[in-house]
JSON list of C-alpha atoms in Angstrom, two decimals:
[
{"chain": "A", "resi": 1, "resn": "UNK", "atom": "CA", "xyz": [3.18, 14.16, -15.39]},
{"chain": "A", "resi": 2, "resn": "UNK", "atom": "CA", "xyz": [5.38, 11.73, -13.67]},
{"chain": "A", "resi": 3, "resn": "UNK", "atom": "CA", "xyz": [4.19, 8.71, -11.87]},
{"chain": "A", "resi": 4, "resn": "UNK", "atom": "CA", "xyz": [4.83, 9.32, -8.17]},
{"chain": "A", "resi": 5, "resn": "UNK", "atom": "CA", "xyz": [7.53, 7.18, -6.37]},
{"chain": "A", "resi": 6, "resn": "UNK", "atom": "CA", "xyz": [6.90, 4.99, -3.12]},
{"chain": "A", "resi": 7, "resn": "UNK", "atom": "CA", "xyz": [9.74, 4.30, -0.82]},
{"chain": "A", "resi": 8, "resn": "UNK", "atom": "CA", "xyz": [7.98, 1.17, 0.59]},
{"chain": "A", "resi": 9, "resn": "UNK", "atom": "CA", "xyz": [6.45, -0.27, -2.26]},
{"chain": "A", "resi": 10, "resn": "UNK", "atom": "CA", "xyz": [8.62, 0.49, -5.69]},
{"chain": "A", "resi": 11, "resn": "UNK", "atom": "CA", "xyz": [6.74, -0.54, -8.21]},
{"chain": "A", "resi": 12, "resn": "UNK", "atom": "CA", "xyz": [2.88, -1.40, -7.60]},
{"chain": "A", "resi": 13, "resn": "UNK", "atom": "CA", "xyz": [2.05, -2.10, -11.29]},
{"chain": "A", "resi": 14, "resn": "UNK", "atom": "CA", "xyz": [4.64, -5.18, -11.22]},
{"chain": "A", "resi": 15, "resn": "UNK", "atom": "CA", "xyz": [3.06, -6.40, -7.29]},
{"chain": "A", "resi": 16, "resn": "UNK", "atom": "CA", "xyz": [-0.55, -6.07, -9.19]},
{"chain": "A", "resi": 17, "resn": "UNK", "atom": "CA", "xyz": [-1.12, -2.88, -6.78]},
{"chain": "A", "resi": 18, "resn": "UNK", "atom": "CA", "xyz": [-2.03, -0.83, -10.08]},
{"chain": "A", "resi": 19, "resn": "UNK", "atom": "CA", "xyz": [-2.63, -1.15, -12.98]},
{"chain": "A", "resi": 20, "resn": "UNK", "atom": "CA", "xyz": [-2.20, 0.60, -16.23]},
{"chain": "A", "resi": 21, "resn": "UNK", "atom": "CA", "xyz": [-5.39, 2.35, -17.56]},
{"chain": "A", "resi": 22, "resn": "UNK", "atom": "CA", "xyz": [-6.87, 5.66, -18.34]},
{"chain": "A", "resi": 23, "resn": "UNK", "atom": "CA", "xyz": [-9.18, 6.86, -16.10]},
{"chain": "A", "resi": 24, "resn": "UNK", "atom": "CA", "xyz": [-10.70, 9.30, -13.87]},
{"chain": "A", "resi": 25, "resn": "UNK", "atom": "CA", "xyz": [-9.53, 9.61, -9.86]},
{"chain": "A", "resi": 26, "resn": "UNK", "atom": "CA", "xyz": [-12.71, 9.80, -7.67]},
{"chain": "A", "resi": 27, "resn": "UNK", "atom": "CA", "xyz": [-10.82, 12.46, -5.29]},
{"chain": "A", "resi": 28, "resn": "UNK", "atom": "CA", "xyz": [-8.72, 14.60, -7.58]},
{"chain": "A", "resi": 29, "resn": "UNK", "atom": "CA", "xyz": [-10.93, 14.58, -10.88]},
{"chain": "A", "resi": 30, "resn": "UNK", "atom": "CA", "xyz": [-7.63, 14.47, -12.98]},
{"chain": "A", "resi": 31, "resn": "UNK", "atom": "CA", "xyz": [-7.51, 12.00, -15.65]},
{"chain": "A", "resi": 32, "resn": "UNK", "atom": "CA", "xyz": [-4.64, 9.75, -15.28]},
{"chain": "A", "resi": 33, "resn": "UNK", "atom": "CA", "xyz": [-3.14, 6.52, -16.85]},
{"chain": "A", "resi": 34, "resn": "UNK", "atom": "CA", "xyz": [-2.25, 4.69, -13.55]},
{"chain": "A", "resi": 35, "resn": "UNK", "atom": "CA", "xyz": [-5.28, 3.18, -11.21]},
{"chain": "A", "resi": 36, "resn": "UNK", "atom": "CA", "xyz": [-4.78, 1.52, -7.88]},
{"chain": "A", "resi": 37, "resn": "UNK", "atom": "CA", "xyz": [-6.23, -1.29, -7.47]},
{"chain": "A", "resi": 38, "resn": "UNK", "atom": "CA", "xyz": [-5.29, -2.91, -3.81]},
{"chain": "A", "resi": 39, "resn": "UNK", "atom": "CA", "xyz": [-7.05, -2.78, -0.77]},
{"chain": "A", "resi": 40, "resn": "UNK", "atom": "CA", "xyz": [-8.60, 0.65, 0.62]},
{"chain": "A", "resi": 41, "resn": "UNK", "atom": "CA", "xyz": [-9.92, 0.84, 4.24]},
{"chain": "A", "resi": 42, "resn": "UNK", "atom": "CA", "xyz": [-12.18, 3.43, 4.53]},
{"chain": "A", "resi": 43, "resn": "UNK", "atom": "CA", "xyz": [-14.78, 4.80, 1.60]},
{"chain": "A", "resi": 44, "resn": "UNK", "atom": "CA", "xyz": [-14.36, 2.97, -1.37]},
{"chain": "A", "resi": 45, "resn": "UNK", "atom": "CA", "xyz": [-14.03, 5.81, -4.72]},
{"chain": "A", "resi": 46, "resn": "UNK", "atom": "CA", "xyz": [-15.28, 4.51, -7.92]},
{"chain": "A", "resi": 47, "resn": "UNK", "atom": "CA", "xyz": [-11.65, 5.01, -9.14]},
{"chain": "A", "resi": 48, "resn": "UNK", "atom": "CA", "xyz": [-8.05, 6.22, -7.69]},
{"chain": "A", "resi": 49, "resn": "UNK", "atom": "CA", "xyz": [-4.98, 7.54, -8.80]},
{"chain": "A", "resi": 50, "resn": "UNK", "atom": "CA", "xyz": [-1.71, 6.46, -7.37]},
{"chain": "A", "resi": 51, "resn": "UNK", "atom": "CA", "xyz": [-0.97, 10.59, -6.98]},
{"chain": "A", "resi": 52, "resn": "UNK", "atom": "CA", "xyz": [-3.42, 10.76, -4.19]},
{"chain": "A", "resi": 53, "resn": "UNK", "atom": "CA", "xyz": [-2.41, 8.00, -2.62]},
{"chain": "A", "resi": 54, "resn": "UNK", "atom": "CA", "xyz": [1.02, 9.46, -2.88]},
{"chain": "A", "resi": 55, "resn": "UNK", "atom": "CA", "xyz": [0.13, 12.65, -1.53]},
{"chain": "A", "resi": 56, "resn": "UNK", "atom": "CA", "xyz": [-1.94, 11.82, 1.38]},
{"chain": "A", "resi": 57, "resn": "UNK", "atom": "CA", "xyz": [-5.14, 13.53, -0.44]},
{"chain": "A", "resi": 58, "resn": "UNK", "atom": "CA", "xyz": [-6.67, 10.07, -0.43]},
{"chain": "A", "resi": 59, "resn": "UNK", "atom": "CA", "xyz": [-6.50, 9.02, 2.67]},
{"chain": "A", "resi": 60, "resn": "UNK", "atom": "CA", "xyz": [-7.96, 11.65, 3.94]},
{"chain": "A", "resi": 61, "resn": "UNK", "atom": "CA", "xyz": [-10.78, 12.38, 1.59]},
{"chain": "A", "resi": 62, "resn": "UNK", "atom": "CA", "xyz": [-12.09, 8.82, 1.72]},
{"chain": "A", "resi": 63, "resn": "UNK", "atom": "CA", "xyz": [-11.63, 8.61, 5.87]},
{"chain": "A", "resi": 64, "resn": "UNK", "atom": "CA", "xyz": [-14.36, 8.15, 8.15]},
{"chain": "A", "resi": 65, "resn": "UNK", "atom": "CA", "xyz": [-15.66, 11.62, 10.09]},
{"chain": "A", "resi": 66, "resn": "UNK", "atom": "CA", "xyz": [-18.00, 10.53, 12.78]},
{"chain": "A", "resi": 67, "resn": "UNK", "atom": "CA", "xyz": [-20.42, 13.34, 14.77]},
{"chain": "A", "resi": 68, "resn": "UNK", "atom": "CA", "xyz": [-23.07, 13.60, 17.52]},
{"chain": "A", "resi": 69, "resn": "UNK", "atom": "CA", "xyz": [-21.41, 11.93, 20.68]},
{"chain": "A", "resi": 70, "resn": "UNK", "atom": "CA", "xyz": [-18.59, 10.38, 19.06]},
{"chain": "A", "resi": 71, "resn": "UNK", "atom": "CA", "xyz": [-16.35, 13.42, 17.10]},
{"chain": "A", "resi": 72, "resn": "UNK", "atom": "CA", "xyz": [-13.63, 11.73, 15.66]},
{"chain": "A", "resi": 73, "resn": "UNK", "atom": "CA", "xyz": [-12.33, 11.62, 12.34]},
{"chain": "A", "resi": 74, "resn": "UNK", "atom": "CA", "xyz": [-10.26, 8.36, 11.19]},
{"chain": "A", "resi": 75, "resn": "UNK", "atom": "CA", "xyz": [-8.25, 8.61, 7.94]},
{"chain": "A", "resi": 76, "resn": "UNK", "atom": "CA", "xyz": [-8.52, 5.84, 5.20]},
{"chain": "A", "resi": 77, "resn": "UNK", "atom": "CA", "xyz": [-5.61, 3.35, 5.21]},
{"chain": "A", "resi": 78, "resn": "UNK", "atom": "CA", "xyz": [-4.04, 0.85, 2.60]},
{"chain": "A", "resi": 79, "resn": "UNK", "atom": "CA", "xyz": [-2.58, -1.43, 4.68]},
{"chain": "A", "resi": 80, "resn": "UNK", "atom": "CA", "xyz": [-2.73, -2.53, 8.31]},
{"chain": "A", "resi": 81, "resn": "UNK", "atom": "CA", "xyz": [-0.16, -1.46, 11.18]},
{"chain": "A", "resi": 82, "resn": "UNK", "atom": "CA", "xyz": [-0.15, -4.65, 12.27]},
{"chain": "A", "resi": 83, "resn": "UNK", "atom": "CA", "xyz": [3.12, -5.81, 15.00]},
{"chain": "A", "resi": 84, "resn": "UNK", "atom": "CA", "xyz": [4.82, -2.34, 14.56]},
{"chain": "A", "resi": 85, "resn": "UNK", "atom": "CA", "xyz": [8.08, -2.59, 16.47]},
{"chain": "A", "resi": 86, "resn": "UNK", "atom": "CA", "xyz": [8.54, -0.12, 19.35]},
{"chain": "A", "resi": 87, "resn": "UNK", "atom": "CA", "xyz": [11.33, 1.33, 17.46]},
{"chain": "A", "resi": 88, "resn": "UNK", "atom": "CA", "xyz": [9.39, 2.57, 14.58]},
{"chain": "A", "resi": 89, "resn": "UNK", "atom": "CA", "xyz": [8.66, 6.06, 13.96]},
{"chain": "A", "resi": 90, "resn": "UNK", "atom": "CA", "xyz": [5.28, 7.48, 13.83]},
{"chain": "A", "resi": 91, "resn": "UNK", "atom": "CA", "xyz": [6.20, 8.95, 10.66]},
{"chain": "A", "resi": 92, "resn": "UNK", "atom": "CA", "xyz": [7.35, 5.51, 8.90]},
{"chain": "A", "resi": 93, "resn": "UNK", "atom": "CA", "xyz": [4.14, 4.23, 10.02]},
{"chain": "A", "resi": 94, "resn": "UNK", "atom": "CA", "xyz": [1.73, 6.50, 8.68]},
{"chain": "A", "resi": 95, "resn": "UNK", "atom": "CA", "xyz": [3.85, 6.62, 5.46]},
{"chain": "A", "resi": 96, "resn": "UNK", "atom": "CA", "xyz": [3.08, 3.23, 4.98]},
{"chain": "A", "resi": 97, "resn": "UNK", "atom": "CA", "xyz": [-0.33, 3.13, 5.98]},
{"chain": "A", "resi": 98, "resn": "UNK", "atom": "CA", "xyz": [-1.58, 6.46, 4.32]},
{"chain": "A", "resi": 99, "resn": "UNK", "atom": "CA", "xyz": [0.32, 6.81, 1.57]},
{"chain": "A", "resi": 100, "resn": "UNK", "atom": "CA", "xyz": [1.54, 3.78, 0.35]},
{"chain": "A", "resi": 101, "resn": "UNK", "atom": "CA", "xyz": [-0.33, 1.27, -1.64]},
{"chain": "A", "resi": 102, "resn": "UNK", "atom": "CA", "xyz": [-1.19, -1.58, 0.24]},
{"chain": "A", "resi": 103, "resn": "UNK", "atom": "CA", "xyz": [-0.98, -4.86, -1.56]},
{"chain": "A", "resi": 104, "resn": "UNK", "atom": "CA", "xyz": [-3.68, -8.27, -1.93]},
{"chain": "A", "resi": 105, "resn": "UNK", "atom": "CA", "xyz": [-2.14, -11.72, -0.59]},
{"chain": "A", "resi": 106, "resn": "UNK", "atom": "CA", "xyz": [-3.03, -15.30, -0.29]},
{"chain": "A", "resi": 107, "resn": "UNK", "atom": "CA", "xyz": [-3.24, -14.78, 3.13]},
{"chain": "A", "resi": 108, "resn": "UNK", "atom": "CA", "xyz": [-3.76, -11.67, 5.41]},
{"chain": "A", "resi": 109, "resn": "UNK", "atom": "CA", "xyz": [-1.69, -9.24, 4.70]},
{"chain": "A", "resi": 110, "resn": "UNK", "atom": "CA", "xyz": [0.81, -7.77, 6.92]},
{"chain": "A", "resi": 111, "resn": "UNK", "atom": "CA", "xyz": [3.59, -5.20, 6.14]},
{"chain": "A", "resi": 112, "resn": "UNK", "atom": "CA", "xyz": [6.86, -5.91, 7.64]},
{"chain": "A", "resi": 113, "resn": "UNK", "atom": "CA", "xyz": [9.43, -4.10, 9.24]},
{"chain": "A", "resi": 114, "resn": "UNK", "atom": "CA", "xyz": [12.87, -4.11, 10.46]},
{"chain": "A", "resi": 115, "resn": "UNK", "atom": "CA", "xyz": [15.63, -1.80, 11.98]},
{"chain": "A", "resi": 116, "resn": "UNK", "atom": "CA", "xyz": [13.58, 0.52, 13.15]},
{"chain": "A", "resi": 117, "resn": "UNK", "atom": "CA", "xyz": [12.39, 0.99, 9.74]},
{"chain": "A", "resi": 118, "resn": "UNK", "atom": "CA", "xyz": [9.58, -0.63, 7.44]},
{"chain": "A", "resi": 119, "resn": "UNK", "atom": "CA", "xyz": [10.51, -2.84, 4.64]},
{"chain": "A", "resi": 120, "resn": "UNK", "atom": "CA", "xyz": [9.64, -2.45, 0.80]},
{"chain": "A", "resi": 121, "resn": "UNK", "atom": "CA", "xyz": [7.14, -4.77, -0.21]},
{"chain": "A", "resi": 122, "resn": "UNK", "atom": "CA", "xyz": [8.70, -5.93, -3.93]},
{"chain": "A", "resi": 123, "resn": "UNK", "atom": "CA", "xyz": [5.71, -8.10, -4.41]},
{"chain": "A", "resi": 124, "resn": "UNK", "atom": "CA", "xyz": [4.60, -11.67, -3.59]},
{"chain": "A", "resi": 125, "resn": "UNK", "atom": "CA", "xyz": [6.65, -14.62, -2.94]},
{"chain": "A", "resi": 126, "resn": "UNK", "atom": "CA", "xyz": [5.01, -17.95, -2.84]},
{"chain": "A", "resi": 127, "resn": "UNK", "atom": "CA", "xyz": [6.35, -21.51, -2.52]},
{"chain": "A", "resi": 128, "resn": "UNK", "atom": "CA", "xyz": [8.01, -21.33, -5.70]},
{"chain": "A", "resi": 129, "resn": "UNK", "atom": "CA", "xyz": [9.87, -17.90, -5.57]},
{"chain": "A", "resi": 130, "resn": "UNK", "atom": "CA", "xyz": [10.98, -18.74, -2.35]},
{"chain": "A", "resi": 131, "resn": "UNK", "atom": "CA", "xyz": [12.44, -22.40, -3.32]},
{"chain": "A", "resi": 132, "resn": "UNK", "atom": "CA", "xyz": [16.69, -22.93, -2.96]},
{"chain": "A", "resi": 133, "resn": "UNK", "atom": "CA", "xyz": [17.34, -23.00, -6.46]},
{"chain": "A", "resi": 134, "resn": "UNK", "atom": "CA", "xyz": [18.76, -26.85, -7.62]},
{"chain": "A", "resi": 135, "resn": "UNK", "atom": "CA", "xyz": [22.07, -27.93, -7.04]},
{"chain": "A", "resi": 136, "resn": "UNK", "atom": "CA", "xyz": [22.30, -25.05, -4.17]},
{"chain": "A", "resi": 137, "resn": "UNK", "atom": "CA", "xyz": [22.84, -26.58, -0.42]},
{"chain": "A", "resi": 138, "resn": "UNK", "atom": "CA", "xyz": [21.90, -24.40, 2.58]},
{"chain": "A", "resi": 139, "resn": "UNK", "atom": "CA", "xyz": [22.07, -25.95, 6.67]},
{"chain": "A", "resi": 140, "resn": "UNK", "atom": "CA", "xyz": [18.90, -26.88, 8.50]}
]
């Protein structure tokens, strides 16, 4: 079976978002050669494929049901919605949130958007990656 395909994040084995090892998921019981690896808010599974993550089945299986006084349930995420523009869709968001892997930084992460849309996270840029190449000039 194919890997599944994310939108906002297009290749989490090259960000470090997965990585490539046999395994079993925690919340589909299906062995599979992909594991994610990047941050999960919510219940932590010994192990996690990237097609639950795709799917949704994740986020909710390893959400948080409260009961007594406080009935609520609160789905796991993989990143923050953090500075959402009001132009956003709902839709985009939770994508992005619930079934999209998140991704590790040097400093807290924050997924970006744009255009009333979110942005694809291609992996981490540092000092370096983000240097003007020698020889190039670019205005102040």
């Amino acid at each position: 079976m194919a890997e599944p395909t994310f939108r906002y994040h297009p290749d989490p084995l090259a960000s470090g978002s997965a990585l490539r090892t046999n395994h079993v998921c925690s919340v589909c019981g299906m062995h599979r050669q992909i594991r994610y690896q990047g941050p999960i808010y919510g219940q932590q599974p010994d192990s996690l494929c990237l097609h639950c993550v795709h799917s949704g089945a994740a986020s909710s299986a390893l959400g948080i049901a409260g009961g007594g006084d406080e009935d609520f349930d609160m789905s796991a995420v993989f990143s923050d919605a953090v500075d959402v523009p009001d132009d956003v869709p709902l839709s985009v968001v939770e994508e992005i949130t619930r079934r999209t892997p998140g991704f590790a930084g040097w400093q807290q992460e924050s997924w970006l958007y744009h255009c009333g849309d979110g942005a694809a996270f291609l992996g981490p840029a540092g000092y370096r990656e983000l240097e003007a190449p020698r020889g190039s000039s670019h205005a102040p």
